[in-house]
XYZ file of C-alpha atoms in Angstrom:
781
model
C 88.696 111.346 49.507
C 88.092 109.690 46.293
C 91.920 109.536 45.715
C 92.364 107.817 48.920
C 89.585 105.111 48.224
C 91.503 104.481 45.056
C 94.726 104.108 46.528
C 93.328 101.507 48.912
C 91.784 99.430 46.426
C 95.050 99.140 44.278
C 96.876 98.384 47.699
C 94.155 95.641 48.369
C 94.605 94.251 44.847
C 98.380 94.186 45.219
C 97.987 92.121 48.309
C 95.872 89.492 46.290
C 98.490 89.304 43.741
C 100.997 88.697 46.871
C 98.815 85.709 47.883
C 98.758 84.344 44.349
C 102.309 84.656 44.026
C 102.765 82.811 47.247
C 100.619 80.323 45.932
C 102.281 79.304 42.823
C 105.579 79.728 44.703
C 104.561 77.200 47.231
C 102.857 74.907 44.613
C 105.751 74.840 42.311
C 107.969 74.347 45.403
C 105.839 71.177 46.126
C 106.096 69.797 42.847
C 109.793 70.640 42.721
C 110.167 68.675 46.073
C 108.247 65.880 44.916
C 110.018 65.607 41.845
C 113.289 65.811 43.868
C 111.987 63.376 46.269
C 111.311 60.847 43.314
C 114.804 62.025 41.873
C 116.639 61.291 45.407
C 114.860 58.047 45.678
C 115.383 56.778 42.293
C 119.022 57.673 42.593
C 119.083 55.342 45.760
C 119.448 58.320 48.140
C 116.590 57.355 50.315
C 117.270 53.578 50.517
C 119.182 50.822 48.145
C 117.146 50.825 44.803
C 117.411 47.718 42.616
C 119.691 48.179 39.417
C 118.913 46.665 36.098
C 120.303 43.560 36.920
C 118.541 42.954 40.378
C 115.064 43.983 38.396
C 115.687 41.201 35.595
C 116.684 38.571 38.160
C 115.136 39.221 41.659
C 116.970 37.642 44.415
C 114.504 35.044 45.853
C 115.438 32.116 47.605
C 114.209 28.912 45.809
C 113.573 25.337 46.870
C 115.575 22.664 44.704
C 112.900 20.347 43.665
C 113.147 16.547 43.153
C 111.327 15.522 39.978
C 110.149 11.975 39.512
C 110.528 9.854 35.950
C 106.726 10.436 35.615
C 107.150 14.136 36.171
C 105.711 14.335 39.713
C 107.368 16.497 42.582
C 108.700 13.988 45.157
C 110.028 16.669 47.419
C 112.173 19.674 47.843
C 115.187 20.983 49.855
C 115.072 24.304 51.557
C 115.773 26.138 54.527
C 113.110 28.966 54.980
C 111.694 29.465 51.581
C 109.714 26.323 50.318
C 109.276 28.197 46.879
C 109.180 26.542 43.348
C 108.172 29.259 40.936
C 105.362 28.788 38.069
C 104.841 30.465 34.890
C 101.563 32.462 34.169
C 100.502 29.657 31.949
C 100.207 27.265 34.838
C 97.718 29.631 36.772
C 94.084 28.856 36.419
C 91.890 31.526 35.096
C 89.760 31.654 38.457
C 93.005 32.472 40.522
C 93.901 35.297 38.455
C 90.331 36.637 38.084
C 90.144 36.368 42.018
C 93.375 38.696 42.417
C 92.323 41.266 39.906
C 88.810 41.436 41.674
C 90.012 41.631 45.145
C 93.614 43.446 44.823
C 93.513 45.524 41.825
C 90.638 45.787 39.543
C 92.556 48.478 37.227
C 95.653 46.319 36.992
C 95.568 46.291 33.162
C 94.950 49.970 32.794
C 97.890 51.570 34.790
C 101.284 51.478 34.487
C 102.386 50.569 38.113
C 100.401 53.421 40.002
C 96.669 53.852 40.227
C 96.299 57.449 40.139
C 92.476 56.882 41.082
C 93.148 54.702 44.066
C 95.839 56.969 45.303
C 93.425 60.004 45.150
C 90.506 58.074 46.670
C 92.640 56.930 49.522
C 93.877 60.455 50.147
C 90.367 61.496 50.104
C 89.682 58.920 53.088
C 87.270 57.255 50.717
C 88.499 53.703 51.691
C 90.203 50.948 49.699
C 93.634 50.431 49.206
C 96.040 52.567 47.070
C 98.709 49.874 46.320
C 98.720 48.153 42.846
C 99.497 44.790 42.470
C 102.954 45.798 41.017
C 103.447 47.968 44.471
C 102.920 45.052 46.212
C 105.180 42.906 44.411
C 107.826 45.809 44.721
C 107.406 45.932 48.197
C 107.809 42.000 48.589
C 110.729 41.874 46.353
C 112.952 44.960 46.942
C 111.683 47.074 49.931
C 111.700 46.709 53.714
C 108.558 44.782 54.994
C 107.935 47.174 58.172
C 108.672 50.647 58.793
C 109.264 52.418 62.320
C 107.315 55.596 61.492
C 105.012 57.144 59.296
C 107.940 58.942 57.539
C 109.813 56.007 56.947
C 106.611 54.460 55.552
C 106.046 57.526 53.182
C 109.797 57.230 51.905
C 108.918 53.701 51.862
C 106.138 54.221 49.465
C 107.815 56.369 47.061
C 110.583 53.743 46.623
C 107.791 51.140 45.901
C 105.926 53.541 43.434
C 109.267 54.188 41.329
C 110.137 50.067 41.592
C 106.455 49.383 40.363
C 106.877 51.717 37.436
C 110.320 49.864 36.540
C 108.775 46.495 36.869
C 106.097 47.685 34.450
C 108.429 48.629 31.816
C 110.693 45.320 32.608
C 107.930 42.737 32.702
C 104.535 42.081 30.839
C 101.492 41.920 33.025
C 101.217 38.401 33.000
C 104.896 37.987 34.415
C 104.140 40.509 37.167
C 100.967 38.361 38.075
C 103.183 35.270 38.388
C 105.774 36.826 40.264
C 103.450 38.082 42.838
C 101.665 34.751 43.240
C 105.466 32.923 43.550
C 106.826 35.529 45.853
C 104.047 35.339 48.578
C 104.321 33.765 51.853
C 101.352 31.808 52.469
C 102.412 30.411 55.801
C 103.234 26.728 56.813
C 106.097 26.402 54.682
C 103.651 27.612 51.568
C 106.072 30.071 50.025
C 104.447 30.804 46.757
C 101.630 29.662 44.920
C 102.569 26.166 44.184
C 103.604 25.168 47.638
C 100.668 26.711 48.954
C 98.264 24.932 46.711
C 100.128 21.734 47.374
C 100.101 22.167 51.228
C 96.744 23.197 51.601
C 94.681 21.418 49.054
C 97.431 18.672 47.705
C 96.882 20.032 44.246
C 99.129 21.577 41.662
C 98.058 25.354 40.848
C 96.210 24.636 37.787
C 93.946 21.957 39.425
C 92.531 24.647 41.712
C 88.871 25.295 41.708
C 87.071 28.471 42.232
C 86.580 28.390 46.073
C 89.981 27.059 46.626
C 91.553 30.070 44.553
C 89.160 32.414 46.583
C 90.720 31.076 49.915
C 94.414 31.422 48.655
C 93.733 34.986 47.250
C 92.049 35.845 50.446
C 95.272 35.288 52.415
C 97.094 38.194 50.426
C 95.256 40.440 52.997
C 97.592 38.670 56.058
C 98.365 35.173 55.861
C 99.492 35.239 59.536
C 95.973 36.233 60.482
C 94.106 34.125 57.760
C 95.720 31.041 58.523
C 93.548 28.132 57.573
C 95.053 25.816 60.164
C 94.641 28.344 63.150
C 91.595 30.327 61.839
C 89.413 28.566 59.652
C 86.404 30.898 60.405
C 88.321 33.971 59.597
C 89.843 32.523 56.486
C 86.061 31.294 55.271
C 84.957 34.638 56.070
C 87.901 36.458 53.861
C 87.133 33.691 50.983
C 83.529 34.856 50.889
C 84.824 38.774 50.476
C 86.804 37.308 47.672
C 83.950 35.782 46.260
C 81.814 38.626 46.933
C 84.489 40.819 44.988
C 84.326 38.323 41.880
C 80.632 38.691 41.794
C 80.980 42.775 41.869
C 83.062 42.570 39.040
C 81.034 40.004 36.912
C 83.723 37.162 37.174
C 80.929 35.022 38.484
C 77.025 34.944 38.797
C 75.436 35.481 41.874
C 74.263 31.910 42.129
C 77.789 30.785 41.932
C 79.112 33.229 44.726
C 76.106 32.032 47.139
C 76.591 28.395 46.219
C 80.425 28.610 47.195
C 79.741 30.852 50.073
C 77.825 28.048 51.796
C 80.727 25.573 51.671
C 83.400 24.572 53.972
C 87.064 25.167 53.231
C 87.592 21.696 52.518
C 91.586 21.490 53.089
C 93.442 18.513 52.349
C 96.295 19.657 54.516
C 99.593 17.983 52.988
C 102.595 19.203 54.686
C 105.869 19.438 52.759
C 108.841 18.814 55.005
C 112.132 16.548 54.859
C 110.618 14.117 57.147
C 107.231 13.676 55.425
C 105.677 12.879 52.057
C 106.775 10.150 49.541
C 110.375 8.625 49.036
C 111.843 10.387 52.374
C 114.514 7.750 52.571
C 115.283 8.228 48.961
C 115.400 11.952 49.340
C 117.775 11.853 52.317
C 119.910 9.632 50.280
C 119.991 12.003 47.336
C 120.589 14.968 49.554
C 123.993 13.390 50.400
C 124.547 13.016 46.712
C 123.831 16.422 45.607
C 126.223 17.891 48.668
C 128.943 15.653 47.173
C 128.161 17.028 43.603
C 128.052 20.601 44.752
C 131.242 20.133 46.339
C 132.998 19.279 43.294
C 135.031 22.129 42.061
C 133.811 21.145 38.322
C 130.435 21.822 39.382
C 130.380 25.569 40.001
C 128.371 28.649 39.311
C 129.658 31.037 36.469
C 131.060 33.146 39.220
C 132.822 30.161 40.776
C 130.784 29.972 43.844
C 129.068 26.669 45.025
C 125.552 25.868 44.002
C 123.239 26.032 47.248
C 120.646 22.977 47.406
C 118.523 24.933 49.353
C 118.149 28.322 47.997
C 119.241 28.395 44.334
C 116.224 26.678 42.811
C 117.776 23.524 41.339
C 115.762 21.032 39.544
C 116.808 17.419 40.278
C 115.254 14.915 37.603
C 115.400 11.342 39.175
C 114.455 7.890 37.946
C 112.257 7.342 40.638
C 108.650 6.356 39.424
C 106.368 8.062 41.918
C 103.457 5.463 40.903
C 105.810 2.633 41.675
C 107.124 4.282 44.883
C 103.733 4.515 46.053
C 103.091 0.872 45.453
C 106.285 0.078 47.256
C 105.469 2.292 50.281
C 101.950 0.779 50.355
C 102.858 -2.862 50.273
C 105.344 -2.127 53.317
C 102.415 -0.238 55.050
C 100.057 -3.118 54.447
C 102.501 -5.861 55.468
C 104.567 -4.455 58.339
C 101.934 -4.001 60.883
C 100.333 -7.785 60.407
C 103.890 -8.895 60.765
C 104.678 -6.920 63.889
C 101.561 -7.846 65.458
C 102.605 -11.441 65.355
C 106.126 -10.707 66.484
C 104.585 -8.780 69.520
C 102.575 -11.667 70.335
C 105.597 -14.090 70.323
C 107.514 -11.354 72.618
C 105.387 -10.843 75.604
C 106.927 -11.117 78.764
C 105.411 -14.511 79.557
C 106.645 -15.990 76.208
C 110.018 -14.255 75.921
C 111.381 -12.712 79.305
C 114.264 -11.027 77.524
C 112.063 -9.483 74.863
C 112.783 -8.737 71.920
C 115.883 -10.522 72.363
C 116.566 -14.255 72.093
C 119.348 -16.450 73.036
C 120.760 -13.730 75.520
C 121.040 -13.868 78.852
C 119.857 -10.635 81.180
C 123.497 -9.641 81.671
C 124.080 -9.523 78.071
C 120.826 -7.796 77.331
C 121.995 -5.295 79.753
C 125.443 -4.793 78.180
C 123.748 -4.633 74.782
C 121.615 -1.844 76.075
C 124.528 -0.038 77.603
C 126.311 -0.313 74.340
C 123.603 1.171 72.043
C 123.148 3.955 74.946
C 126.635 5.190 74.366
C 126.102 5.111 70.609
C 122.727 6.991 70.745
C 122.051 10.623 69.943
C 121.170 11.656 73.361
C 124.501 10.377 74.792
C 126.316 12.560 72.099
C 124.454 15.681 72.942
C 124.692 15.664 76.527
C 128.305 14.620 76.391
C 128.729 18.132 74.331
C 127.155 19.792 77.064
C 129.783 18.962 79.621
C 127.825 16.283 81.451
C 129.805 13.365 83.159
C 129.248 9.745 82.108
C 127.735 9.151 85.575
C 124.970 11.987 84.986
C 124.395 10.948 81.486
C 123.550 7.352 82.518
C 121.366 8.585 85.218
C 119.262 10.565 82.496
C 118.353 7.413 80.679
C 116.376 6.244 83.804
C 114.371 9.344 84.530
C 110.892 9.431 82.929
C 110.589 11.911 80.412
C 107.521 13.232 77.987
C 108.027 11.969 74.310
C 106.255 11.136 71.298
C 106.872 7.449 69.972
C 106.019 5.853 66.792
C 103.329 3.065 66.932
C 101.186 0.936 64.566
C 97.606 2.001 65.201
C 94.929 0.059 63.683
C 97.099 -1.086 61.049
C 98.352 2.312 60.058
C 101.500 4.321 60.754
C 100.930 6.498 63.868
C 102.190 8.463 67.057
C 101.452 8.452 70.618
C 102.376 10.867 73.325
C 103.665 9.041 76.357
C 105.941 9.405 79.564
C 108.883 7.065 79.293
C 112.515 6.370 80.526
C 115.048 6.881 77.534
C 116.338 3.752 78.148
C 112.976 1.977 77.572
C 112.212 3.930 74.643
C 115.488 2.505 73.202
C 114.377 -1.217 74.075
C 110.841 -0.219 72.548
C 112.089 0.886 69.189
C 114.562 -2.137 69.086
C 111.385 -4.374 69.263
C 110.307 -3.219 65.662
C 110.780 -5.157 62.614
C 112.131 -3.124 59.719
C 112.053 -3.338 55.996
C 114.097 -2.053 53.189
C 113.329 -2.347 49.654
C 114.446 -1.298 46.424
C 113.181 -2.028 42.839
C 115.186 -1.111 39.413
C 115.168 -1.601 35.708
C 117.731 -4.011 34.937
C 118.052 -2.963 31.220
C 118.817 0.734 32.219
C 120.013 0.561 35.540
C 117.457 3.340 36.559
C 116.247 2.968 40.309
C 112.174 2.910 40.182
C 111.499 2.691 43.873
C 113.546 3.054 47.227
C 112.126 2.517 50.610
C 114.823 2.719 53.443
C 112.387 1.605 56.370
C 108.514 2.341 57.285
C 108.799 5.732 58.772
C 111.710 8.256 58.233
C 110.494 10.481 60.920
C 111.071 7.834 63.700
C 113.485 5.283 61.938
C 116.075 7.244 59.995
C 118.642 4.578 59.324
C 118.595 3.732 55.487
C 118.028 0.182 55.142
C 118.745 0.183 51.223
C 122.117 1.214 51.282
C 123.390 2.008 54.676
C 122.204 -1.075 56.161
C 124.216 -4.139 55.357
C 123.013 -7.494 56.685
C 123.738 -11.188 56.037
C 121.895 -12.284 52.879
C 121.714 -15.959 53.874
C 120.414 -18.156 50.494
C 120.020 -15.208 48.124
C 123.906 -15.449 48.037
C 123.534 -19.095 46.473
C 122.868 -17.879 42.823
C 126.367 -16.170 42.850
C 127.687 -19.711 43.643
C 125.618 -21.143 41.077
C 126.377 -18.727 38.052
C 130.260 -19.493 38.937
C 129.745 -23.031 38.901
C 127.860 -22.854 35.358
C 130.385 -20.191 34.098
C 133.493 -22.517 35.015
C 131.883 -26.128 34.428
C 129.229 -25.394 32.201
C 126.776 -27.287 34.414
C 123.005 -27.606 33.273
C 120.161 -27.186 35.680
C 119.156 -30.634 35.022
C 122.659 -31.981 36.148
C 122.071 -34.200 39.631
C 124.110 -34.161 42.459
C 124.128 -36.072 45.600
C 122.409 -34.680 48.769
C 124.693 -36.466 51.396
C 126.977 -34.608 53.516
C 130.195 -33.337 52.185
C 133.382 -32.373 54.379
C 135.816 -29.888 53.092
C 138.788 -30.511 54.790
C 141.088 -28.307 56.720
C 143.414 -25.933 54.807
C 141.753 -26.395 51.529
C 140.808 -22.679 50.337
C 142.746 -21.640 53.417
C 140.159 -23.106 55.652
C 142.165 -23.861 59.279
C 139.280 -25.983 60.366
C 137.115 -28.716 58.364
C 133.865 -27.506 57.422
C 130.509 -29.155 56.823
C 126.956 -27.862 56.605
C 123.627 -29.474 57.408
C 120.144 -29.476 55.483
C 117.002 -28.010 57.281
C 114.936 -31.136 56.275
C 117.688 -33.677 57.836
C 117.715 -35.504 54.506
C 121.010 -36.573 53.088
C 119.981 -39.553 50.723
C 119.380 -39.298 47.003
C 120.075 -36.602 44.380
C 118.880 -33.658 43.535
C 119.098 -31.520 40.250
C 120.687 -28.177 40.348
C 117.255 -26.452 39.705
C 115.586 -28.559 42.389
C 118.304 -27.928 44.798
C 118.300 -24.287 44.300
C 114.401 -24.184 44.919
C 114.860 -26.364 47.837
C 117.847 -24.343 48.921
C 119.689 -27.565 49.841
C 123.056 -26.594 51.530
C 124.692 -29.769 50.969
C 124.613 -29.213 47.294
C 125.788 -25.761 47.314
C 128.742 -26.786 49.468
C 129.529 -29.301 46.649
C 129.656 -26.708 44.095
C 131.800 -24.401 46.357
C 134.199 -27.442 46.905
C 134.345 -27.695 42.919
C 135.268 -24.265 41.988
C 136.721 -22.808 45.437
C 135.441 -19.518 47.001
C 137.867 -16.914 45.411
C 136.111 -17.116 42.151
C 132.799 -16.725 43.983
C 134.350 -13.584 45.569
C 135.329 -12.472 42.176
C 132.009 -13.153 40.801
C 129.985 -11.041 43.835
C 132.761 -8.043 43.101
C 131.841 -8.012 39.327
C 128.247 -7.986 40.399
C 128.530 -4.726 42.220
C 129.112 -6.163 45.764
C 131.384 -3.263 47.296
C 132.609 -4.700 50.548
C 135.536 -7.116 51.144
C 134.455 -11.008 51.390
C 136.763 -13.448 53.186
C 137.187 -16.158 50.356
C 135.951 -19.251 52.750
C 133.717 -21.997 51.912
C 130.913 -20.550 54.484
C 130.237 -17.774 51.998
C 128.202 -20.138 49.900
C 125.613 -20.150 52.576
C 125.082 -16.267 52.786
C 127.293 -15.227 55.544
C 128.432 -11.870 53.851
C 127.007 -8.693 54.926
C 125.645 -6.825 51.767
C 123.115 -4.251 51.168
C 119.451 -4.346 49.386
C 120.929 -1.961 46.937
C 123.906 -4.100 45.882
C 121.719 -7.161 45.694
C 119.473 -5.557 43.505
C 122.260 -4.462 41.169
C 123.922 -7.960 41.135
C 120.545 -9.879 40.380
C 119.627 -7.222 37.443
C 122.871 -8.427 35.753
C 121.296 -12.041 35.345
C 117.961 -10.281 34.120
C 120.025 -8.004 31.669
C 121.952 -10.867 30.011
C 125.039 -11.079 31.986
C 125.461 -7.010 31.591
C 125.938 -4.959 34.970
C 124.410 -1.596 35.165
C 125.498 0.724 38.083
C 122.074 1.830 39.626
C 121.087 5.061 38.204
C 119.472 7.711 40.626
C 119.833 10.935 38.796
C 119.360 11.474 35.147
C 120.174 15.190 35.109
C 120.239 18.400 36.977
C 119.060 21.912 35.826
C 119.662 25.366 37.309
C 116.349 27.632 37.917
C 116.511 28.883 34.516
C 116.621 25.339 32.697
C 120.493 25.306 31.980
C 121.594 21.400 32.271
C 124.413 21.051 34.780
C 124.672 17.530 35.103
C 123.626 14.394 33.010
C 123.903 10.832 33.684
C 126.673 8.839 32.220
C 125.709 5.175 32.670
C 128.156 2.844 33.990
C 127.871 -0.686 32.337
C 130.050 -3.743 32.165
C 129.904 -7.478 30.772
C 130.028 -9.632 33.786
C 128.860 -13.054 32.486
C 127.940 -14.224 28.978
C 124.293 -14.367 27.981
C 124.037 -17.739 28.020
C 125.211 -18.067 31.498
C 122.899 -15.375 33.002
C 120.045 -17.008 31.273
C 120.706 -20.289 32.925
C 120.897 -18.749 36.124
C 117.667 -17.149 35.657
C 116.070 -20.302 34.882
C 117.483 -22.050 37.848
C 115.975 -19.202 39.883
C 112.466 -19.601 38.156
C 112.440 -22.925 39.790
C 112.086 -21.401 43.218
C 109.023 -19.762 42.387
C 107.584 -22.993 40.662
C 108.515 -25.431 43.066
C 110.520 -23.984 45.896
C 110.068 -21.589 48.551
C 108.635 -18.843 46.556
C 105.972 -21.061 45.143
C 103.209 -19.312 47.314
C 103.463 -16.664 44.805
C 101.466 -18.813 42.442
C 98.923 -20.130 44.680
C 95.447 -19.303 43.455
C 93.173 -19.901 46.421
C 93.243 -20.441 50.093
C 95.252 -23.306 51.033
C 97.509 -24.794 54.048
C 99.691 -21.809 53.790
C 97.140 -19.111 53.851
C 95.846 -20.695 56.944
C 99.089 -21.188 58.407
C 100.250 -17.545 58.252
C 96.963 -15.839 58.142
C 98.400 -13.005 60.774
C 101.034 -11.715 58.141
C 100.058 -13.257 54.702
C 98.685 -9.663 53.460
C 97.371 -10.078 50.166
C 97.517 -13.696 49.755
C 96.903 -15.680 47.368
C 98.725 -13.394 44.981
C 98.208 -15.718 41.937
C 100.882 -14.807 39.630
C 101.001 -16.950 36.434
C 103.521 -14.998 34.611
C 107.570 -16.013 34.543
C 109.146 -14.948 38.024
C 112.686 -15.609 38.957
C 113.610 -15.090 42.566
C 115.437 -16.543 45.739
C 114.534 -16.392 49.366
C 116.968 -16.160 52.087
C 116.959 -16.637 55.935
C 119.951 -16.283 57.833
C 120.966 -17.706 61.225
C 117.998 -17.859 63.976
C 115.840 -16.146 61.538
C 117.451 -12.808 61.987
C 117.249 -11.645 58.497
C 114.639 -12.605 55.909
C 115.331 -11.659 52.178
C 113.371 -11.984 48.929
C 114.892 -11.276 45.465
C 112.380 -11.334 42.689
C 112.568 -10.819 38.793
C 110.693 -10.326 35.682
C 112.233 -9.421 32.456
C 112.092 -5.544 33.135
C 111.948 -5.104 36.906
C 114.094 -6.532 39.754
C 113.087 -5.956 43.234
C 114.989 -6.864 46.579
C 113.006 -6.840 50.041
C 114.771 -7.359 53.553
C 113.189 -7.356 56.764
C 114.597 -7.822 60.273
C 115.240 -5.867 63.512
C 117.984 -3.303 64.241
C 119.796 -5.908 66.572
C 120.247 -9.607 65.302
C 119.379 -10.918 68.625
C 115.661 -9.639 67.981
C 114.075 -12.192 65.652
C 111.225 -14.880 65.491
C 111.487 -17.988 67.687
C 111.015 -20.191 64.640
C 111.377 -20.296 60.882
C 107.617 -20.788 60.441
C 107.171 -16.939 60.873
C 110.859 -15.838 60.411
C 111.956 -17.172 56.986
C 112.431 -14.853 54.008
C 109.206 -16.356 52.258
C 107.028 -15.028 55.379
C 108.287 -11.786 56.193
C 109.917 -10.371 52.879
C 107.940 -12.228 50.165
C 104.678 -10.668 50.864
C 105.839 -7.372 50.479
C 107.411 -8.233 47.121
C 103.954 -9.765 46.058
C 101.667 -6.648 47.370
C 104.139 -4.250 45.284
C 104.113 -6.568 41.996
C 100.131 -6.892 42.208
C 99.962 -3.142 42.233
C 102.386 -2.608 39.530
C 100.582 -5.136 37.227
C 97.032 -3.713 38.183
C 98.559 -0.089 37.098
C 98.912 -0.970 33.296
C 100.623 2.512 32.555
C 103.622 0.979 34.271
C 104.016 -1.747 31.703
C 105.815 -3.975 34.064
C 106.530 -7.244 31.974
C 104.860 -10.504 32.068
C 106.699 -12.012 29.330
C 109.356 -14.908 29.350
C 113.218 -13.849 30.020
C 114.476 -13.746 26.652
C 116.261 -17.082 25.561
C 119.591 -16.792 23.874
C 119.370 -17.645 20.179
C 122.612 -20.252 20.489
C 122.041 -22.030 24.056
C 124.409 -24.899 24.223
C 123.133 -25.771 28.100
C 120.155 -27.840 28.358
C 117.212 -26.019 30.515
C 114.721 -28.829 29.809
C 114.593 -30.906 32.917
C 111.058 -32.498 32.057
C 112.567 -35.954 31.865
C 114.063 -35.776 35.409
C 112.148 -37.940 37.793
C 110.257 -35.997 40.431
C 111.319 -38.276 43.192
C 114.673 -36.528 43.194
C 113.191 -33.125 44.646
C 113.640 -32.488 48.093
C 111.160 -33.567 51.048
C 109.963 -30.127 51.694
C 110.884 -27.466 49.083
C 108.541 -24.892 51.134
C 110.822 -24.615 54.175
C 113.707 -22.283 53.972
C 117.049 -23.484 54.833
C 118.839 -21.364 57.496
C 121.634 -23.737 58.730
C 124.808 -21.537 59.212
C 126.415 -23.640 61.943
C 129.871 -23.407 60.704
C 133.064 -24.109 62.296
C 136.051 -22.816 60.769
């Protein structure tokens, strides 16, 4: 009996040993399975794994950044990813603290995997098991969505392995910076820099505590916690982050409580191609970059083209963000007031064919029909296979649309229902500006405004648009005459009519011109003649030197298009861009040396390697003496001519006469200014070119169609439509002393053989009405 019991006990002991053996077998098998799983994952058999090269250079799309001369971001080029990375040093401490406290409190203590967090999650005790390194691995190298739990488990293994490799490859600080840079904060906020600029209008290092907490709170789910759609949820999430920061002693309870009571205080500043600062310039720059990347000389080391939307280029431009803002502000101040007066003069009772003048109803109908066929709507419908009859009919069917409108003196939009044909006419009723400012010494373009609202008026009136320049062309004639004949500003000429006979200079018909004031008696000095824009004296100069030398001069000064060498060009019949006129006038200010306008100083890749550096293009056009004398002549325009209102120091008859449009008047400039106003036939184009020694600025104002214009010279002249923009801009530039815009005299040549002191000239020789601009271009060839 005892023997049987002993045998049974031994049997039970053997059975227990069997269980232990099975336990260790299964345990070791599990360990081996996990090891094998990790090995398979690391070998890439469970899904693609990044190699050493990809770990060093993660593939993330980065926007190309346009950086101003004063180191401000003007804008970016991107498709889907508006991302410009920042370094850890550019992240404020409160932002990093908020991230650590909320996402991974033991970040500095683990090597990619937080074992305590994993065990806590496996035990169901709540809290996330993913470290910042794992989340970065997921963002960079693994799929964001898994179809089932098994796939998610495999993805988790890959994330762990990649996280460990990231920890081996990068410092903790670099991992934090990469995490902030990779995350999509919604609303085109790709990465912390874009997010901070878009939601708060700040650079990351400028973020305060509650702003940092809000952005960190969005890591939970930026689609759900979107400040624009879910402000309540975002505020609650921000307060959770602040609570975590208090929990881990990053902030005090008083700070937590005070910040949790505040609102989000967003300063939403969207970043898109059609919004922001320098929009017209950025679009012009985009064309330059496309051409630059297409050149085979400018390729990546592997021979492929640079992608301006994905490769994270840094484009350093000459635009000064402060001056650009001053220029845009000047236009935004003046144009609504000018437009209000224009609209007042073009009500149906005052102008039945508004906004057009001198056109019959049938001519207006044909003008609109031609515009219809040139428009984008016509092109789209034509590509869809619509017939001409169907397309034309569509222009007369009311549709919902959003149109531009000046609202309380500011650019705005209104939703309306309108026929497309009526919207076309509506947009043709707007006066539009073009403005460029450049340093004549370096050729650097400092401000570029191609219009008043890029979203609705995309045609760039700085370089794309070429319009008649009127009397602003006259300095080219005067400079040529001074160069060839060594004339002095003090030389006098008769004002009387001059007839240039047929066949002279290739003219098939006799040519004569008129003075706007109707005065043809007496004499004027060249300086007074340019100040009062006396046409007959300009015609006399043309008769002496001939049109071909003037055409040659214009070409040397950077005018690109062909100009027919006929006497009429003396009065500004050629179509020239603001861009060309600024470069030309800069030659006078730069002692006769022409500088091709510079827009880009250098281009770097995302690693800081310089890919392009500007090679300035300069050439001697005039002697220093001739350039100085020409500038001296143009100083007379602002002293006693059509630009003299720039020097007004109080309310006078001009302020009263032009009160509707003279924004910022009086301007009260007392420093040397050279310039020239210009107005074309029927006031279709108004110009002002203004210069100080280190800044030349050109302004044009007009409508899309030359038939849309002011009814009289009172409001339509360049001194009324364009000069105020220049005055507002320069007042702002001078108020900003950091810009160092000159108030000094133009430098006089050491050896000046031409007399420029006209103090002995009898004032009776000055024209009867120097304030009124001469616009007569009634020319018969």
